[in-house]
PDB file of C-alpha atoms in Angstrom:
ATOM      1  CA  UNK A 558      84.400  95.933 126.292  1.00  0.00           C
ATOM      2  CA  UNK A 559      83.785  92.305 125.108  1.00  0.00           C
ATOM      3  CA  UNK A 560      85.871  90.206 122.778  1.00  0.00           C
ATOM      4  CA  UNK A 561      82.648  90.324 120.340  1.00  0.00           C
ATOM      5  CA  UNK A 562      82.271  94.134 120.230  1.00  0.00           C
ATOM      6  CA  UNK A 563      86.229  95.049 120.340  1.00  0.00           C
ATOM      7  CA  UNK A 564      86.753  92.162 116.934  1.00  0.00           C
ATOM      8  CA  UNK A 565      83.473  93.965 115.549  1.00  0.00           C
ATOM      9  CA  UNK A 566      85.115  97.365 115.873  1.00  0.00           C
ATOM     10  CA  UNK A 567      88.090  96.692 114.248  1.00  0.00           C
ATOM     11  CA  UNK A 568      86.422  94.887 111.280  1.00  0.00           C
ATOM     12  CA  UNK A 569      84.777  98.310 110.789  1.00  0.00           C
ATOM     13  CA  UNK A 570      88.242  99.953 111.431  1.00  0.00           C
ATOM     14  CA  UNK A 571      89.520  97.845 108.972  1.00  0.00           C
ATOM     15  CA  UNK A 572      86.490  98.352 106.396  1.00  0.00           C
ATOM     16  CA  UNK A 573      87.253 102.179 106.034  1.00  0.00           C
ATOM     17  CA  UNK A 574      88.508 102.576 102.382  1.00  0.00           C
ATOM     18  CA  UNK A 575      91.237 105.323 102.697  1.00  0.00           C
ATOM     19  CA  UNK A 576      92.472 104.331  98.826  1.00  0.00           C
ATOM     20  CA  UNK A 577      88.902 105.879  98.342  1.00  0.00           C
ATOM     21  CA  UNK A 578      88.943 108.356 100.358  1.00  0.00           C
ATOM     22  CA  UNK A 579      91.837 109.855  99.449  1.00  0.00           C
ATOM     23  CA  UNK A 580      91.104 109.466  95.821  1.00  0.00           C
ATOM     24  CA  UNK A 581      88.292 111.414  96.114  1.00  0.00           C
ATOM     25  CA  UNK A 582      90.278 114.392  98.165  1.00  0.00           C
ATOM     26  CA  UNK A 583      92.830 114.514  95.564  1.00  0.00           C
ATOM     27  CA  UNK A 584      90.002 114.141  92.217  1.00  0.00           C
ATOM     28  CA  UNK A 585      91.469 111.044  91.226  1.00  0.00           C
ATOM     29  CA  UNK A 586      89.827 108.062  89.642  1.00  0.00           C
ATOM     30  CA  UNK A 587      88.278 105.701  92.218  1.00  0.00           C
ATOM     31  CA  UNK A 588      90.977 103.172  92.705  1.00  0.00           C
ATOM     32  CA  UNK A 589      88.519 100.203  91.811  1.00  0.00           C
ATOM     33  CA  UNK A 590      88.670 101.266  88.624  1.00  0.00           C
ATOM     34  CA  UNK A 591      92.529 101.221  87.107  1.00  0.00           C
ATOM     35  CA  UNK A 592      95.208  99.404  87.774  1.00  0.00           C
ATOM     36  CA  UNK A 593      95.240  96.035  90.256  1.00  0.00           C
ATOM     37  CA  UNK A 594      91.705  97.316  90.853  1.00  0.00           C
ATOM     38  CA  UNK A 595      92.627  96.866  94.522  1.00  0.00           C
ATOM     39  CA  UNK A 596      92.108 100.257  97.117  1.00  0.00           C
ATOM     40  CA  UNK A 597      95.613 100.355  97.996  1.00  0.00           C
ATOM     41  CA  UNK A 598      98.603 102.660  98.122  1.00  0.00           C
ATOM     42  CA  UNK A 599     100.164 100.574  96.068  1.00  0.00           C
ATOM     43  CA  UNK A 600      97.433 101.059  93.409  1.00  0.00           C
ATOM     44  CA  UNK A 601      97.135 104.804  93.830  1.00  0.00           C
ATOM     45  CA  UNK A 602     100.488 105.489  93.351  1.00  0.00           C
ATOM     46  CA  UNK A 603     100.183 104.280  89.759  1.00  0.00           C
ATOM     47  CA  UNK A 604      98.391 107.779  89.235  1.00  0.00           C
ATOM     48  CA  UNK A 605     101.685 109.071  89.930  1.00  0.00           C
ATOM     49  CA  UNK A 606     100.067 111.310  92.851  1.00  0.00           C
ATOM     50  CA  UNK A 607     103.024 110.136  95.551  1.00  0.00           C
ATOM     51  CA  UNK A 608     101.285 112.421  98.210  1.00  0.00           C
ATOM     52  CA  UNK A 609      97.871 111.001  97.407  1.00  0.00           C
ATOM     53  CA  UNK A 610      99.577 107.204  97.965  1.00  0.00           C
ATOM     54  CA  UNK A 611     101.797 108.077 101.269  1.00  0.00           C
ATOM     55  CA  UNK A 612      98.120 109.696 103.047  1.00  0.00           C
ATOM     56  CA  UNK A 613      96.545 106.237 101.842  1.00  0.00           C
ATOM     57  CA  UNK A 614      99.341 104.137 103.222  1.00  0.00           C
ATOM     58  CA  UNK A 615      99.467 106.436 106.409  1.00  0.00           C
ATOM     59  CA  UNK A 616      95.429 106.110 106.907  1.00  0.00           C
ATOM     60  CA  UNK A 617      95.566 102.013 106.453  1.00  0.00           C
ATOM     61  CA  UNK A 618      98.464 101.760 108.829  1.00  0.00           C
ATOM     62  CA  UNK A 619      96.987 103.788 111.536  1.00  0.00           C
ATOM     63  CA  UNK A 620      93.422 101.794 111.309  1.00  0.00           C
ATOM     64  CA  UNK A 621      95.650  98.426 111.853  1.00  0.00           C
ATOM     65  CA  UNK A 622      97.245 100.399 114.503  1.00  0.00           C
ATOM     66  CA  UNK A 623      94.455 101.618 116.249  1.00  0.00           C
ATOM     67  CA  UNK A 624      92.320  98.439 116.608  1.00  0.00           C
ATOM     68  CA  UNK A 625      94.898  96.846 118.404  1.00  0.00           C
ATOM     69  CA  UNK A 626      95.508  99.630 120.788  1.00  0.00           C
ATOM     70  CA  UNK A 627      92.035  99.997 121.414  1.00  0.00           C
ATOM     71  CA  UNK A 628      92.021  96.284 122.211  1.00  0.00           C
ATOM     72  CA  UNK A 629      94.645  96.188 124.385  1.00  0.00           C
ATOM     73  CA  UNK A 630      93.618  99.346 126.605  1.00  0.00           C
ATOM     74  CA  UNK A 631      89.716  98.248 126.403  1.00  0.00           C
ATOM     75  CA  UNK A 632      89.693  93.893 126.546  1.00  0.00           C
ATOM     76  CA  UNK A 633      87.893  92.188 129.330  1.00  0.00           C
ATOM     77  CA  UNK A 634      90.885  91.086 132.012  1.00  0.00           C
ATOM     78  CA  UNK A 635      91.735  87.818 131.674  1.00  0.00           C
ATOM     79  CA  UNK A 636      90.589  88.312 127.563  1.00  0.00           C
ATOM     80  CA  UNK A 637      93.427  90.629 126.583  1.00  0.00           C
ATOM     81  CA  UNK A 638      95.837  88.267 124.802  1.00  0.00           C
ATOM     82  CA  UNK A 639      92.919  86.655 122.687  1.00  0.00           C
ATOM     83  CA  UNK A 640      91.232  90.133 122.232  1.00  0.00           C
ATOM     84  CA  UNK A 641      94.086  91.431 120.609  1.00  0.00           C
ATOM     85  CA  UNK A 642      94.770  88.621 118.465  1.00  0.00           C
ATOM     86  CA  UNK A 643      91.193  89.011 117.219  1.00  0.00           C
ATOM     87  CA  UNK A 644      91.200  92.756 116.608  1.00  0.00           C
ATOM     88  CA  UNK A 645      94.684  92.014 114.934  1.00  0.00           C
ATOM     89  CA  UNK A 646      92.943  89.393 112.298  1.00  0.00           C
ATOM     90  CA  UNK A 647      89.412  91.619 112.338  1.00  0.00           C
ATOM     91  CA  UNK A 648      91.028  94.796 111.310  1.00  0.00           C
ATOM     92  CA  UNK A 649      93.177  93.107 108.506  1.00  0.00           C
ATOM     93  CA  UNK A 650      90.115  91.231 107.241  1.00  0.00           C
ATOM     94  CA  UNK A 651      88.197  94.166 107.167  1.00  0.00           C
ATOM     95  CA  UNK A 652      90.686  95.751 104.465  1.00  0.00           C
ATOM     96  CA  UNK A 653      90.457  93.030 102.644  1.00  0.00           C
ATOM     97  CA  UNK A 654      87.370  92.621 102.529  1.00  0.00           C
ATOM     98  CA  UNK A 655      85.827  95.921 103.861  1.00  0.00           C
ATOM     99  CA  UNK A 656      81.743  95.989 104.037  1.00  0.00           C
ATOM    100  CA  UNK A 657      81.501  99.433 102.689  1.00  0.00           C
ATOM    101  CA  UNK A 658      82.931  98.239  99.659  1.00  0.00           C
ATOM    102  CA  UNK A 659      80.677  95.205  98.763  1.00  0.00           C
ATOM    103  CA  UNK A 660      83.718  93.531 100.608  1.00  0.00           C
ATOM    104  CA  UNK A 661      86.387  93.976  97.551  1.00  0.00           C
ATOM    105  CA  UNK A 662      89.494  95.459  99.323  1.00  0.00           C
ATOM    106  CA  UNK A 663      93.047  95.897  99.594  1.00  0.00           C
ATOM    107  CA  UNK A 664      95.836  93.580  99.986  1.00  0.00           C
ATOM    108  CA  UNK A 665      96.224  94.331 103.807  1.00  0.00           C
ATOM    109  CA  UNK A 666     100.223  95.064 104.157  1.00  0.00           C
ATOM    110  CA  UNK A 667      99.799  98.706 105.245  1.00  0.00           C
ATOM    111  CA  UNK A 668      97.115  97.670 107.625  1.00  0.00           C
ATOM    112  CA  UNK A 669      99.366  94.470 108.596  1.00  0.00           C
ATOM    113  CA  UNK A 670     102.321  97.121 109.192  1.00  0.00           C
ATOM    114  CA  UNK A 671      99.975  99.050 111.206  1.00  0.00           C
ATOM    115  CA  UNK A 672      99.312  95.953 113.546  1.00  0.00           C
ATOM    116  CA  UNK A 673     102.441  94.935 113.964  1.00  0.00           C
ATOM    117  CA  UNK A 674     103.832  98.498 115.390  1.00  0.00           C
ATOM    118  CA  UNK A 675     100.747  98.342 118.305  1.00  0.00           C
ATOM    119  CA  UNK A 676     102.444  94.414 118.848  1.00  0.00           C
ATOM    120  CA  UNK A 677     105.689  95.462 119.513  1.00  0.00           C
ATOM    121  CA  UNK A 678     107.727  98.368 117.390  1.00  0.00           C
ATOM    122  CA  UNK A 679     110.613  95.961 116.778  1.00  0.00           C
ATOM    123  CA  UNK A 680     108.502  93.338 115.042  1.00  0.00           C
ATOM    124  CA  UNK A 681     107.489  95.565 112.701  1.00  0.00           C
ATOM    125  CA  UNK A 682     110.640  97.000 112.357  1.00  0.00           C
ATOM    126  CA  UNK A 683     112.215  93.546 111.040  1.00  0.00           C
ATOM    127  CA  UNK A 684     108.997  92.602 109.116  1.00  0.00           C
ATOM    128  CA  UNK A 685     109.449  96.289 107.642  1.00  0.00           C
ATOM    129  CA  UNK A 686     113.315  95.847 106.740  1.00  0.00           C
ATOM    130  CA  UNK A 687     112.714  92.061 105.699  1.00  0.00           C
ATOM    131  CA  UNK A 688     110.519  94.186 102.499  1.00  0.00           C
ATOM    132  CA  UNK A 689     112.875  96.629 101.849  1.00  0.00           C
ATOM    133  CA  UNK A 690     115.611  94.074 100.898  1.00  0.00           C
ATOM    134  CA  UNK A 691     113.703  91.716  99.346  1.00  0.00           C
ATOM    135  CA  UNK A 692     112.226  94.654  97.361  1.00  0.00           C
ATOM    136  CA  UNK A 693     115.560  96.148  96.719  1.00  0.00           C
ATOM    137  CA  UNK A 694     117.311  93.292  95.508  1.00  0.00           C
ATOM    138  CA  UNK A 695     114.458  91.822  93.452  1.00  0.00           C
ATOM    139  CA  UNK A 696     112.653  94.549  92.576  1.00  0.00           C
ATOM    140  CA  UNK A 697     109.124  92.785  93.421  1.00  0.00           C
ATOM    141  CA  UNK A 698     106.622  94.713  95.465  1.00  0.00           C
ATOM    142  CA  UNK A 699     104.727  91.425  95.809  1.00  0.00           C
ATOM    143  CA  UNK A 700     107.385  89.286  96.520  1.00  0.00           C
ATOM    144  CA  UNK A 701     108.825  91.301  99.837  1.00  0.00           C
ATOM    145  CA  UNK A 702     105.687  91.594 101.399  1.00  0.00           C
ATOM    146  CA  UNK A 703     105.061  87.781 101.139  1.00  0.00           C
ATOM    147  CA  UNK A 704     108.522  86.842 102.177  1.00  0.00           C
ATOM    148  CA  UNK A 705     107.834  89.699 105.252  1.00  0.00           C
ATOM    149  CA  UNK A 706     104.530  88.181 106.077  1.00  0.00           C
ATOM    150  CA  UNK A 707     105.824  84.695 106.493  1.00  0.00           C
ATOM    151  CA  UNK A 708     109.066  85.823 108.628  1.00  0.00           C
ATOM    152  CA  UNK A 709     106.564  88.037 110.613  1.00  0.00           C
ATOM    153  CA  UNK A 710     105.520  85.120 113.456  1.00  0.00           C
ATOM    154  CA  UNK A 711     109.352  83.564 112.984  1.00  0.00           C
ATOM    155  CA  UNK A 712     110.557  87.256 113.990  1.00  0.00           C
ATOM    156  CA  UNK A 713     107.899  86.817 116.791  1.00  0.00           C
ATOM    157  CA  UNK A 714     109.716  83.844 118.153  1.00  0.00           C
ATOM    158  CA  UNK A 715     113.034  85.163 117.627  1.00  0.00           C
ATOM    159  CA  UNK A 716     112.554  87.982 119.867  1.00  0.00           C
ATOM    160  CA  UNK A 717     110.188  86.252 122.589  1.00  0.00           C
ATOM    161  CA  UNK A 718     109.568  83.264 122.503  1.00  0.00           C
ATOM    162  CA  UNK A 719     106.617  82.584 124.236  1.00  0.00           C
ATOM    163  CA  UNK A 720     107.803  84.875 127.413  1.00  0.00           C
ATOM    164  CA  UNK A 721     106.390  88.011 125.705  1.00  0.00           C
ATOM    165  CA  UNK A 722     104.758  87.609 122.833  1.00  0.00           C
ATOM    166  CA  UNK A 723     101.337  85.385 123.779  1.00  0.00           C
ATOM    167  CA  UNK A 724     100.812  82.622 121.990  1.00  0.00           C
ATOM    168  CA  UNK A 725      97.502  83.645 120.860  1.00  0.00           C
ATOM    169  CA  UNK A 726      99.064  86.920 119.222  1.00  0.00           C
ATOM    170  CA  UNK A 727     101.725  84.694 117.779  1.00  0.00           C
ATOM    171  CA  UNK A 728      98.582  82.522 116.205  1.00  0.00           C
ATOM    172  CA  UNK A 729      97.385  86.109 114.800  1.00  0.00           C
ATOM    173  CA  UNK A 730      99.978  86.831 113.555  1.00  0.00           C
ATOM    174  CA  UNK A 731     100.806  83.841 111.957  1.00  0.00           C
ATOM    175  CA  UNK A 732      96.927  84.099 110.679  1.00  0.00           C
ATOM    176  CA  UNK A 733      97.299  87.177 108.808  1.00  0.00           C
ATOM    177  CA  UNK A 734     100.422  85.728 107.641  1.00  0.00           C
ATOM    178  CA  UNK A 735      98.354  83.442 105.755  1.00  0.00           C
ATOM    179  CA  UNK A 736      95.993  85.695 104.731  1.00  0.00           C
ATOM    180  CA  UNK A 737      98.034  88.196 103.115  1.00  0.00           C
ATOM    181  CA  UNK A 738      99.606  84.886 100.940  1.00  0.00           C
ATOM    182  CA  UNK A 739      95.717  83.974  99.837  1.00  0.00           C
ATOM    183  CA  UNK A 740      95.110  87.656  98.862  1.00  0.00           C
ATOM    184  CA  UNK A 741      98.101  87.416  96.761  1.00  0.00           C
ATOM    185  CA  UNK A 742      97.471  84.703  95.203  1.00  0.00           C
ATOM    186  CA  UNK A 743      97.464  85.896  91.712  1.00  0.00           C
ATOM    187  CA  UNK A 744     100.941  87.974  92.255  1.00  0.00           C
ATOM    188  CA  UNK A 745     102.349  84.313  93.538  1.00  0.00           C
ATOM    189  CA  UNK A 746     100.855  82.903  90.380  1.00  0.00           C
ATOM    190  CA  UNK A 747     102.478  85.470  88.488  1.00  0.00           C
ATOM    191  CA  UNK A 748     105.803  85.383  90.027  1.00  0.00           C
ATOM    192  CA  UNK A 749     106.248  81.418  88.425  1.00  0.00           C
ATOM    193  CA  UNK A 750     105.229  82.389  85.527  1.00  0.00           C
ATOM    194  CA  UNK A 751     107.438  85.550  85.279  1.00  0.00           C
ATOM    195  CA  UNK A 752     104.772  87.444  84.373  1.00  0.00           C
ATOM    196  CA  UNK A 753     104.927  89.994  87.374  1.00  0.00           C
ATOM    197  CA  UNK A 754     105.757  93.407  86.830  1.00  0.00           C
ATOM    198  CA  UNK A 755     108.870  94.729  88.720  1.00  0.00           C
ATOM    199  CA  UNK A 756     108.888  98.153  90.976  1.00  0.00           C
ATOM    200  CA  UNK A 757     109.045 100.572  88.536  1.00  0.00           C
ATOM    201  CA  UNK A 758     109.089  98.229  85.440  1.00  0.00           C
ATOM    202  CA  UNK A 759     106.243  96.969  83.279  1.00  0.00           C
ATOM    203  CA  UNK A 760     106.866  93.820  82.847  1.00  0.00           C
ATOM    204  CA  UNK A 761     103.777  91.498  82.705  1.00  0.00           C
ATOM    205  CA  UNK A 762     100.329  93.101  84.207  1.00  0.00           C
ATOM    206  CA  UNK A 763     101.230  94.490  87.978  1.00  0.00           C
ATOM    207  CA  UNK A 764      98.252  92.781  90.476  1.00  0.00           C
ATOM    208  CA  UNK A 765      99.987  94.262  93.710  1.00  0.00           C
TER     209      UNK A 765
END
């Protein structure tokens, strides 16, 4: 398949709203409509459902996953490396901005996690235990996964260099990087002012 069609089909990947989905399985409130207001796990899990939040996680991560795999099994030879990078970006956008939702989405770190397994398994592994200790020791959800985004392409380096890891993967990587800062934006905004509420505290008004 072409680079056009395979970064179209992950955008739709991306765009599937699990947070919804599963919301509506489990008779929740739509996700849009409490909370962050984003159609996350992170969101649904302030209904206290933790089964209804692990399937959303679970479905977002798999979508991230499965647009790159499709990419690299079905990419034009000679494409692959730039394929992948743009199913990588596509399906991340897609949850952020996901068409069936008039483009209001998620955050994109499940999907991001998701994306980062099809890389390579130990890049996501470091980018995964880079959010458990930030999140440990400072107790914000949006603070480790903005400190695990941007060591994401460093870990990318680290392990490769450029013998492994393409450089246009690196550059997608690096771009969702970026993207997952912009998305949080507000939590970053927050975070200086102090006003960001802590895992499993209430200070200030949680946006993660």
């Amino acid at each position: 398949m072409t680079l056009i069609s395979l970064t179209l089909m992950a955008y739709v990947l991306g765009s599937i709203p699990f947070a919804v989905i599963v919301s509506w399985v489990f008779a929740l409130p739509d996700p849009r409509s409490y909370g962050s207001g984003n159609p996350g796990a992170t969101n649904v899990l302030r209904t206290g459902r933790k089964a209804a939040a692990a399937l959303t996680l679970l479905g977002d991560a798999l979508k991230g996953w499965l647009a790159v795999f499709l990419a690299q099994r079905m990419a034009e030879t000679g494409t692959i490396n730039v394929t992948v990078a743009a199913a990588a970006v596509a399906v991340t956008l897609g949850h952020m901005y996901p068409v069936f939702l008039r483009f209001r989405g998620g955050k994109g770190v499940s999907t991001t996690t998701g994306v980062l397994v099809a890389l390579d398994p130990w890049l996501a592994a470091g980018s995964v235990a880079t959010w458990l200790i930030i999140a440990f020791f400072f107790r914000y959800s949006s603070l480790a996964a903005l400190v695990a985004a941007a060591f994401a392409p460093l870990f990318a380096f680290l392990l490769y260099g450029m013998s492994r890891f393409a450089l246009e993967e690196a550059v997608g990587v690096t771009a969702i990087a970026l993207l997952i800062a912009w998305r949080h934006r507000t939590n970053i905004r927050n975070l200086l002012a102090g006003t960001e509420g802590r895992i499993g505290g209430c200070t200030g008004s949680p946006q993660h």
